[in-house]
PDB file of C-alpha atoms in Angstrom:
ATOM      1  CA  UNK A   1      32.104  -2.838 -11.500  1.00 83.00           C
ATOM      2  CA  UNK A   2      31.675   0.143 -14.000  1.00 84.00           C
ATOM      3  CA  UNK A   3      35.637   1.159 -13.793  1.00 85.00           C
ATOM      4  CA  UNK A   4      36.580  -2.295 -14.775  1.00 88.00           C
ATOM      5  CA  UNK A   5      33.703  -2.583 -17.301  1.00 89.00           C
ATOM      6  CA  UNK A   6      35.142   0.095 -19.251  1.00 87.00           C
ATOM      7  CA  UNK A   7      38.729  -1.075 -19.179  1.00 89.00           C
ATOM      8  CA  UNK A   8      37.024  -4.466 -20.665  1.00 91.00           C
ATOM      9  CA  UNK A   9      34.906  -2.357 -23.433  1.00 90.00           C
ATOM     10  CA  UNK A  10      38.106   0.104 -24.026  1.00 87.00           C
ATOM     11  CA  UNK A  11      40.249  -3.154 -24.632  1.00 90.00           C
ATOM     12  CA  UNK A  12      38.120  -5.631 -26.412  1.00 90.00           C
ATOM     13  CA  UNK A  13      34.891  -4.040 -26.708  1.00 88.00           C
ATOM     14  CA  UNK A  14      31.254  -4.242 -25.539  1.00 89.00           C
ATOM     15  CA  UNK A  15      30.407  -7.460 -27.185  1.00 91.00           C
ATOM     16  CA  UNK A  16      33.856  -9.737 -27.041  1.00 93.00           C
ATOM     17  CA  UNK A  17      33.626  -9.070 -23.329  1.00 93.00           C
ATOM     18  CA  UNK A  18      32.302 -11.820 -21.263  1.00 92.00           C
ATOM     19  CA  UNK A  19      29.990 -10.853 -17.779  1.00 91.00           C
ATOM     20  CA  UNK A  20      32.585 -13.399 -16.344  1.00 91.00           C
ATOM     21  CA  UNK A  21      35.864 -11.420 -17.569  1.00 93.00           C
ATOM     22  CA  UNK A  22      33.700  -8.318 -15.839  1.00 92.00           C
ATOM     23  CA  UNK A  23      33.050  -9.663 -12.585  1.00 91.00           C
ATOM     24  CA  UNK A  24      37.037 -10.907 -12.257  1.00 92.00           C
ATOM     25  CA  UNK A  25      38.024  -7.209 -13.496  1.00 91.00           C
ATOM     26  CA  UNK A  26      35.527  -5.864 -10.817  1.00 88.00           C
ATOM     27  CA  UNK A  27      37.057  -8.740  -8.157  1.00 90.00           C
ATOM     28  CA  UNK A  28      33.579 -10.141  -7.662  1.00 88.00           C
ATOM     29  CA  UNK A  29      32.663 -13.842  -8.371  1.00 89.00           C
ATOM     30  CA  UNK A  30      30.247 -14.486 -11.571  1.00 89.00           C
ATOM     31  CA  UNK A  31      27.314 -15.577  -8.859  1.00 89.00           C
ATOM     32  CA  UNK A  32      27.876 -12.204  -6.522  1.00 87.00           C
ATOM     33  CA  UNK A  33      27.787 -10.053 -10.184  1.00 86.00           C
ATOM     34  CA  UNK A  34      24.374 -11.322 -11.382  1.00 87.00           C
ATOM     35  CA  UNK A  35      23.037 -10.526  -7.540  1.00 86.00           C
ATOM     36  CA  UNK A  36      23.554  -6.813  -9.453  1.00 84.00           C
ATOM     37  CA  UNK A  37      22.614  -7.594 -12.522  1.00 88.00           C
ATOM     38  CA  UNK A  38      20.684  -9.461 -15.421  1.00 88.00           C
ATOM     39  CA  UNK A  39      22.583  -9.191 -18.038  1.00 87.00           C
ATOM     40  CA  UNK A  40      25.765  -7.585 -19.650  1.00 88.00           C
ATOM     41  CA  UNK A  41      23.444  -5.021 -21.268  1.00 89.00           C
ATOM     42  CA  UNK A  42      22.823  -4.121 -17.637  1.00 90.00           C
ATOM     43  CA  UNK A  43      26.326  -3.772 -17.035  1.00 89.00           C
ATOM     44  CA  UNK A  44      26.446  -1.552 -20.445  1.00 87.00           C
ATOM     45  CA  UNK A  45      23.289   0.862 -19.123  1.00 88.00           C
ATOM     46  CA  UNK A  46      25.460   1.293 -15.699  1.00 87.00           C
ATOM     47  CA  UNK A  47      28.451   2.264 -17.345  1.00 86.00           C
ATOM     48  CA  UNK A  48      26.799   5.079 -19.767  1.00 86.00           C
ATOM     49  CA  UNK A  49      24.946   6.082 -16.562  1.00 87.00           C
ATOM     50  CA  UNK A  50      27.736   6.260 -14.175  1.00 86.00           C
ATOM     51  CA  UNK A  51      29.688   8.149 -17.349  1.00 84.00           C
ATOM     52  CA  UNK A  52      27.033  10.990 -17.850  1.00 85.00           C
ATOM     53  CA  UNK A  53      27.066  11.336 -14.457  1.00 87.00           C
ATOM     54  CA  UNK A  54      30.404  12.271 -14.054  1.00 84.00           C
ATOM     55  CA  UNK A  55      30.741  14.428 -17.091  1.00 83.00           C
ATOM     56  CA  UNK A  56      27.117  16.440 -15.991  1.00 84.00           C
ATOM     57  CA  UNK A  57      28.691  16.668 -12.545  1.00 86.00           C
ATOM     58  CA  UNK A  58      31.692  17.720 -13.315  1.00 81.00           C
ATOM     59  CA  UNK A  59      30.562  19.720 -15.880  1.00 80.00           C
ATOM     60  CA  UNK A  60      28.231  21.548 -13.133  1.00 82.00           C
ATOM     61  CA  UNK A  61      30.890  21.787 -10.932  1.00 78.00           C
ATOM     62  CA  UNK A  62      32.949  23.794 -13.361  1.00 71.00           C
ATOM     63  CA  UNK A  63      30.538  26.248 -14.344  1.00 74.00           C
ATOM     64  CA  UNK A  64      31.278  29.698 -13.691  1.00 65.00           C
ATOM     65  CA  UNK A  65      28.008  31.441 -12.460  1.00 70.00           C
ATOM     66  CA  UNK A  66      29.859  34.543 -10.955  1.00 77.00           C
ATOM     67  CA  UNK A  67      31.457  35.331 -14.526  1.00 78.00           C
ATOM     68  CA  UNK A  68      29.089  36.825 -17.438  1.00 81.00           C
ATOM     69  CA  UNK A  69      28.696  37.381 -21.281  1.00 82.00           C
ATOM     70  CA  UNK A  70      31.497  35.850 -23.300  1.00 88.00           C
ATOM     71  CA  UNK A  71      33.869  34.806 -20.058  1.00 89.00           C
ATOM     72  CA  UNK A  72      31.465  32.649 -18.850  1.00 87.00           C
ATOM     73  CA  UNK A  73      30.437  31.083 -22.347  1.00 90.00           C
ATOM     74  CA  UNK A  74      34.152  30.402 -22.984  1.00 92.00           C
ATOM     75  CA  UNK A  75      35.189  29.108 -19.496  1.00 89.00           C
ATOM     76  CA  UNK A  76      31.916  26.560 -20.088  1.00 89.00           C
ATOM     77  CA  UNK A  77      33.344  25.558 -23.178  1.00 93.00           C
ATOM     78  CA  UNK A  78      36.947  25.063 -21.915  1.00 93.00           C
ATOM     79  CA  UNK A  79      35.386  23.396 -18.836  1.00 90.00           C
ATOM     80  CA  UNK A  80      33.568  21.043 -21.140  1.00 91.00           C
ATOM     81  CA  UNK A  81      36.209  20.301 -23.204  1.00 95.00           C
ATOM     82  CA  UNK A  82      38.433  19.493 -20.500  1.00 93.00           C
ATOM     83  CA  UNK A  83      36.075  17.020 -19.199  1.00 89.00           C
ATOM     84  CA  UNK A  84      35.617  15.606 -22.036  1.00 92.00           C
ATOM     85  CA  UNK A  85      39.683  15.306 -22.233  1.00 95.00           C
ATOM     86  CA  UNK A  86      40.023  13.626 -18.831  1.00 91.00           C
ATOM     87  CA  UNK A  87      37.520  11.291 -19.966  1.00 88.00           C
ATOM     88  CA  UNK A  88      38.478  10.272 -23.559  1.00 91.00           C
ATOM     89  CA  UNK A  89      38.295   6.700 -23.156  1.00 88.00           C
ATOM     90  CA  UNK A  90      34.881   6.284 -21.291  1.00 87.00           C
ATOM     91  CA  UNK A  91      33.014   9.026 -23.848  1.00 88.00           C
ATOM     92  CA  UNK A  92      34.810   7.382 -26.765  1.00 88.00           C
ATOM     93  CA  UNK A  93      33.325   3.524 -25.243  1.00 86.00           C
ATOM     94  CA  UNK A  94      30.023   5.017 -24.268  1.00 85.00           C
ATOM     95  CA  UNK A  95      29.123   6.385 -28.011  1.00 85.00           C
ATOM     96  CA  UNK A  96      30.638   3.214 -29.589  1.00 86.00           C
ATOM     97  CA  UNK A  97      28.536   0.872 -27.447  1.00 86.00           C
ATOM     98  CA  UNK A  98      25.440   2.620 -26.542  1.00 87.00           C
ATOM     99  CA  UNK A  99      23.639   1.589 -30.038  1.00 88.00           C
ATOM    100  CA  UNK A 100      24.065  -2.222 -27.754  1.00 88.00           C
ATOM    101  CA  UNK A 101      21.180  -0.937 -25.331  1.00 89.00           C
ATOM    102  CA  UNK A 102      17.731  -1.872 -25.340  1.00 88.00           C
ATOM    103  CA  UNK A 103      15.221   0.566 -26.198  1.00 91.00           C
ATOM    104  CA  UNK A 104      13.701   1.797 -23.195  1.00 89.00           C
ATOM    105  CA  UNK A 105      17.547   2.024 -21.391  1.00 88.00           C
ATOM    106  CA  UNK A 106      19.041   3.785 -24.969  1.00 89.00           C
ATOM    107  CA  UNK A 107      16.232   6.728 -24.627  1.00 92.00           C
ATOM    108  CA  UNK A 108      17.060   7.230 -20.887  1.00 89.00           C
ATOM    109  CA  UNK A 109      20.572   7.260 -21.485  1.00 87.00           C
ATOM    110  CA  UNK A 110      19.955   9.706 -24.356  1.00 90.00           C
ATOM    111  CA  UNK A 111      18.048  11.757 -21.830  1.00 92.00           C
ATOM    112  CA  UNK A 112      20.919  12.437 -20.223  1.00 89.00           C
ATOM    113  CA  UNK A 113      22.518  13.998 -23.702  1.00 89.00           C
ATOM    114  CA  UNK A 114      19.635  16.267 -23.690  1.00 93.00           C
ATOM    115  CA  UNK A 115      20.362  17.594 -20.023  1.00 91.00           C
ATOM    116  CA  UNK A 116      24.338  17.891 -21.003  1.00 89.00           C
ATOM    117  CA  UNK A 117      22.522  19.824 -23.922  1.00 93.00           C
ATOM    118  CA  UNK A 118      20.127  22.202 -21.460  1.00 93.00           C
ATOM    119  CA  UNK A 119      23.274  23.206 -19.439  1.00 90.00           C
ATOM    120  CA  UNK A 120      25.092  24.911 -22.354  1.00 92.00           C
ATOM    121  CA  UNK A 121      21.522  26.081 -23.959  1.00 94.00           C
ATOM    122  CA  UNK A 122      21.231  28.269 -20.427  1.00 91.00           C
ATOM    123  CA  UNK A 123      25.053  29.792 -20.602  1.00 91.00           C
ATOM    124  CA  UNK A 124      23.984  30.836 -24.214  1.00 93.00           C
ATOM    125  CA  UNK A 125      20.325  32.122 -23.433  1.00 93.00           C
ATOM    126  CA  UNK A 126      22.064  34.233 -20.721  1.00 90.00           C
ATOM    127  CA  UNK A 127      25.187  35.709 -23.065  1.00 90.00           C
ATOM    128  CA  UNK A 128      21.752  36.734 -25.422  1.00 91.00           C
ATOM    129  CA  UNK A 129      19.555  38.365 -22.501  1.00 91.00           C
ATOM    130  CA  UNK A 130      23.258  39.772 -21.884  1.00 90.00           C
ATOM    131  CA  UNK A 131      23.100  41.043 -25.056  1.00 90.00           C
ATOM    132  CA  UNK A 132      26.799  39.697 -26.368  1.00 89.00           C
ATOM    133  CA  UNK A 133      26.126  37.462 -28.818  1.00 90.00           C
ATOM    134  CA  UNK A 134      23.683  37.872 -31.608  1.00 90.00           C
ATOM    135  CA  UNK A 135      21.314  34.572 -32.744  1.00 91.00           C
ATOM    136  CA  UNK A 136      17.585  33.731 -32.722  1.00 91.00           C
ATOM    137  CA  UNK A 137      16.214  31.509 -29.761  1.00 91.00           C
ATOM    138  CA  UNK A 138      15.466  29.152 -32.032  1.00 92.00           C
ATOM    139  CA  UNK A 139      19.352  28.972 -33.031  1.00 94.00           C
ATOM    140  CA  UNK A 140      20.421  28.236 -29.265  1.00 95.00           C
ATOM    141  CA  UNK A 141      19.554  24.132 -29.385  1.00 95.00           C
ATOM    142  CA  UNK A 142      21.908  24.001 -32.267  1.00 95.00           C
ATOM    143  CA  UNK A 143      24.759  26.080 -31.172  1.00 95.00           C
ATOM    144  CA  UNK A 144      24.655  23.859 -27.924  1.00 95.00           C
ATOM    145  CA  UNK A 145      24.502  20.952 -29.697  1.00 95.00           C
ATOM    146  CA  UNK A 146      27.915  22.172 -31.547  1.00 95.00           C
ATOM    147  CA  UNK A 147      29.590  22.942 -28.679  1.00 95.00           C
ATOM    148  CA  UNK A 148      28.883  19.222 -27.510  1.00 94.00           C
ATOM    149  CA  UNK A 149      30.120  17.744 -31.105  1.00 95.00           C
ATOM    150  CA  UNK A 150      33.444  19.839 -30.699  1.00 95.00           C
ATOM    151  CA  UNK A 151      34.123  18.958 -27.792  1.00 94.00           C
ATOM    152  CA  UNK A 152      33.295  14.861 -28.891  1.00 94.00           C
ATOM    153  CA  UNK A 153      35.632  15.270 -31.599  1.00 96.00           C
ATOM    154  CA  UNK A 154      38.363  16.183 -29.519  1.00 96.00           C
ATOM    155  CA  UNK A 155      38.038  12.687 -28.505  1.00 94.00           C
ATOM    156  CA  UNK A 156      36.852  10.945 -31.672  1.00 94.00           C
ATOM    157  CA  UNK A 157      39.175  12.290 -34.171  1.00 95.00           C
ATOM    158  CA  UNK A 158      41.900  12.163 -31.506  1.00 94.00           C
ATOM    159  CA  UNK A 159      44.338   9.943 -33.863  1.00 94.00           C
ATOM    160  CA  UNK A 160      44.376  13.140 -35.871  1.00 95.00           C
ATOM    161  CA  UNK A 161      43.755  16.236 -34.204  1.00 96.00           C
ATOM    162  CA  UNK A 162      46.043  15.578 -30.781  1.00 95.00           C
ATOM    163  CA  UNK A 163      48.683  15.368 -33.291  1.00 96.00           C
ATOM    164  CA  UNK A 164      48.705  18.921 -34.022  1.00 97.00           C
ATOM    165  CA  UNK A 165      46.821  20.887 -31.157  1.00 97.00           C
ATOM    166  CA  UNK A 166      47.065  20.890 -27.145  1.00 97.00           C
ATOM    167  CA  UNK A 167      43.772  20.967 -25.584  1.00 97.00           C
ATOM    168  CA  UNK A 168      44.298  24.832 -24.825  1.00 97.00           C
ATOM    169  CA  UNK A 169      45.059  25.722 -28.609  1.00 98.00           C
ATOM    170  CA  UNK A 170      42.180  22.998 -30.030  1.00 97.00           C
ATOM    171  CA  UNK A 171      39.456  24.857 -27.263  1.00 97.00           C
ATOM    172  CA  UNK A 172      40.750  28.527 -28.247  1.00 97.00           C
ATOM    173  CA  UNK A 173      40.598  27.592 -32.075  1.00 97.00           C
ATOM    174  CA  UNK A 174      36.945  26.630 -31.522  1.00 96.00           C
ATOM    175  CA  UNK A 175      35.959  28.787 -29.420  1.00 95.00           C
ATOM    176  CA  UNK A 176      36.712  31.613 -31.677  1.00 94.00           C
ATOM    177  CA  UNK A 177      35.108  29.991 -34.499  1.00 92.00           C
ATOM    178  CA  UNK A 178      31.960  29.773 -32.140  1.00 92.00           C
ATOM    179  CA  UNK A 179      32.207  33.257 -31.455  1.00 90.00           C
ATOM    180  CA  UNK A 180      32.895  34.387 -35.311  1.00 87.00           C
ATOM    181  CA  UNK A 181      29.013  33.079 -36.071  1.00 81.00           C
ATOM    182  CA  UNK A 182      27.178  34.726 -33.045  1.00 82.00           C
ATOM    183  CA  UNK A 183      28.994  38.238 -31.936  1.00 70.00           C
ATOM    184  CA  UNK A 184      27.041  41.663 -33.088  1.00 60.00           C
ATOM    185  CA  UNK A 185      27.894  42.850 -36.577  1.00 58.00           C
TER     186      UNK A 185
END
């Protein structure tokens, strides 16, 4: 149901889709869908579930914990940005249509930004007990949350940016940026 969900919402979007178009995209009938759900909100909360999911998951999977210092803060940066690359169409969908939610399913869906958030915040809180880069603690939310924007941008400004980088040379450019604001002096 969530794959063809997001074809729908990558197609026509989150609100010209019907729940019937979704449950003949998903091959059920519109009686067995609503046996899953109560609405196509509902639908919309499953598919920026099942997408955080993925990306924390395969995010997790990609972290390097036998590498330290700068290797492993660049390899979690390429690994993120590569995630986010392989899923360009579901991040791009989720951010468009998330603002659809209700309340109470936006801020546990936004949850899961802040745990995306936590696992970058710990690769940078060890480079600093490392010693290898230089910022305050208080500094580490934001840098974390900058690594997360680049790598969104790689999928929001796509129409502009794929034009003239590869993945490899966008995450290297950025990267090295990164680093330019937190080595020693």
């Amino acid at each position: 149901m969530v794959k063809g969900a997001v074809r729908l919402f990558i197609e026509k979007g989150f609100h010209r889709t019907t729940t019937r178009e979704i449950a003949k995209e998903s091959g059920f009938s519109i009686g067995t869908l609503y046996e899953y759900i109560r609405s196509k909100e509902d639908v919309l909360y499953l598919v920026c579930d099942a997408i955080y999911e993925e990306v924390r998951d395969r995010l997790a999977y990609q972290l390097d914990t036998n590498t330290e210092g700068i290797a492993r803060l660049k390899k979690a940066i390429s690994a993120y940005f590569q995630v986010i690359h392989d899923m360009q169409d579901e991040v791009l969908v989720m951010y468009q249509e998330a603002k659809s939610l209700p309340k109470e399913a936006l801020s546990y869906v936004l949850q899961k930004e802040v745990e995306m958030t936590e696992m970058i915040e710990n690769v940078i809180r060890d480079c600093l007990k490392e010693n290898v880069i230089h910022i305050e603690e208080s500094q580490i939310h934001l840098v974390a949350h900058n690594i997360l924007v680049q790598g969104h941008m790689w999928t929001f400004r796509r129409w502009a940016i794929q034009k003239h980088y590869s993945l490899e040379e966008y995450t290297n450019l950025q990267i090295e940026q990164l680093l330019q604001g937190v080595r020693h002096p």
